[in-house]
Coordinates of C-alpha atoms in Angstrom, one line a residue:
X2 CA -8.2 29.4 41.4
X3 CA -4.8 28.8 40.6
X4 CA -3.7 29.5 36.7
X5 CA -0.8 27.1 35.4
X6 CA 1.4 28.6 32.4
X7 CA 1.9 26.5 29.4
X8 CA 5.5 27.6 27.9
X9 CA 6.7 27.0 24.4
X10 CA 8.7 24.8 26.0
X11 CA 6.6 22.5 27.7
X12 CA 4.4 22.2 24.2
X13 CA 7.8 21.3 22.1
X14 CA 8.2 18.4 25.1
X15 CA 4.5 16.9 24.1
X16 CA 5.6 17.3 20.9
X17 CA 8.2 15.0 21.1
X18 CA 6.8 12.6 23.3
X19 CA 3.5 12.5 21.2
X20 CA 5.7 12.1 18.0
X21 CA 7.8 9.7 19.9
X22 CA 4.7 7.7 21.0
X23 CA 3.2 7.5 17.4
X24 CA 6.1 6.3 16.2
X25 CA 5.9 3.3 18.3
X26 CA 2.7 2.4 17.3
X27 CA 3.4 2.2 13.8
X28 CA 6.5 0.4 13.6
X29 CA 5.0 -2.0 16.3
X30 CA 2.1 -2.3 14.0
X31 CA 2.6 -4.0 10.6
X32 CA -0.1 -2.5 7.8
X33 CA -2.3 -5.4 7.0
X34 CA -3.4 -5.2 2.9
X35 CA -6.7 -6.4 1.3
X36 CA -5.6 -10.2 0.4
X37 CA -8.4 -10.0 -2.3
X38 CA -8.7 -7.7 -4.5
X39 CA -12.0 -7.0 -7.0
X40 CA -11.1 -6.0 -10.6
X41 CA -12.0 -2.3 -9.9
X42 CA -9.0 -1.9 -6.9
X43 CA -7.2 -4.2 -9.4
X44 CA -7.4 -1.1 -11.9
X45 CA -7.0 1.5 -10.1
X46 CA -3.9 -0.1 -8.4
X47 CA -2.0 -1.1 -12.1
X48 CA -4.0 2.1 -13.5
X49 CA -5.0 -0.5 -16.2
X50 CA -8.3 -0.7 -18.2
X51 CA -10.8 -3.2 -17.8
X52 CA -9.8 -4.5 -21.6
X53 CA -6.3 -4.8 -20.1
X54 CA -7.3 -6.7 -16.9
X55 CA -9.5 -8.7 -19.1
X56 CA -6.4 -9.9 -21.0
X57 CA -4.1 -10.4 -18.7
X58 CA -6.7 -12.6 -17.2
X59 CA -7.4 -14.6 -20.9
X60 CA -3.6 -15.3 -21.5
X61 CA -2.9 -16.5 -17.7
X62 CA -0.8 -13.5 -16.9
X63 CA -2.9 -12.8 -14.1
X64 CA -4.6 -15.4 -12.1
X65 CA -8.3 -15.0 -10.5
X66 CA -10.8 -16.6 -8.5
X67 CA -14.9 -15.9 -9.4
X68 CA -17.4 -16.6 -7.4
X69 CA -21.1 -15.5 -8.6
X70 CA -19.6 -13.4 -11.2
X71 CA -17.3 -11.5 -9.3
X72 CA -14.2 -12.2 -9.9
X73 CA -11.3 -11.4 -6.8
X74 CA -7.4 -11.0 -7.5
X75 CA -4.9 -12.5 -4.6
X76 CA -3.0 -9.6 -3.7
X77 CA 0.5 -11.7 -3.8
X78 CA 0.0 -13.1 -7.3
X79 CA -0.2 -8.9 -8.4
X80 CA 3.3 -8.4 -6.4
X81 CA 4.5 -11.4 -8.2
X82 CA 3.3 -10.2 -11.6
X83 CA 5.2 -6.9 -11.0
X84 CA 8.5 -8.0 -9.4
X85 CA 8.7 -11.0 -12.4
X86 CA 8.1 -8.3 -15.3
X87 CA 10.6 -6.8 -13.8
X88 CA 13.3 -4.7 -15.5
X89 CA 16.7 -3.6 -14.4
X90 CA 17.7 0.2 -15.4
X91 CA 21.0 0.0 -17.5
X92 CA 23.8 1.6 -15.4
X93 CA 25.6 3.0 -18.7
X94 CA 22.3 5.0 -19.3
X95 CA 23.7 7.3 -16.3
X96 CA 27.4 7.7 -16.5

């Protein structure tokens, strides 16, 4: 029965290549989000109360679509809302 030695050396070389290996996989595979969102993961998400979903949904802020009283979020119109509220840090704030 022949006994094969595993060096330090050898395991940093898996290392590598396993590293190397995951790597690939995740830059070849883009992270696919939820397109529709219910209120709660809209919540937890904004970190927003239910009153505060409920009025951005009353003054249009936030558009939704319900169906048998369940009412789902598109996951773009969120990203929208955020990158149109917004607000550019002043650069004299850090000099």
């Amino acid at each position: 029965m022949a006994i094969e030695v595993i060096t330090r050396e050898d395991l940093n070389e898996f290392r590598s290549l396993l590293l190397n290996d995951l790597k690939e996989i995740i830059q070849s595979k883009p992270q696919q989000t939820k397109q529709w969102l219910k209120s709660n993961e809209v919540r937890k998400l904004l970190n927003i109360s239910p009153g505060t979903l409920q009025n951005l949904r009353i003054n249009g802020t936030l558009t939704y679509t319900k169906i048998g009283g369940i009412m789902y979020y598109d996951h773009s119109d969120i990203y929208k809302l955020l990158n149109g509220n917004k607000v550019n840090a002043l650069p004299t704030l850090f000099k």
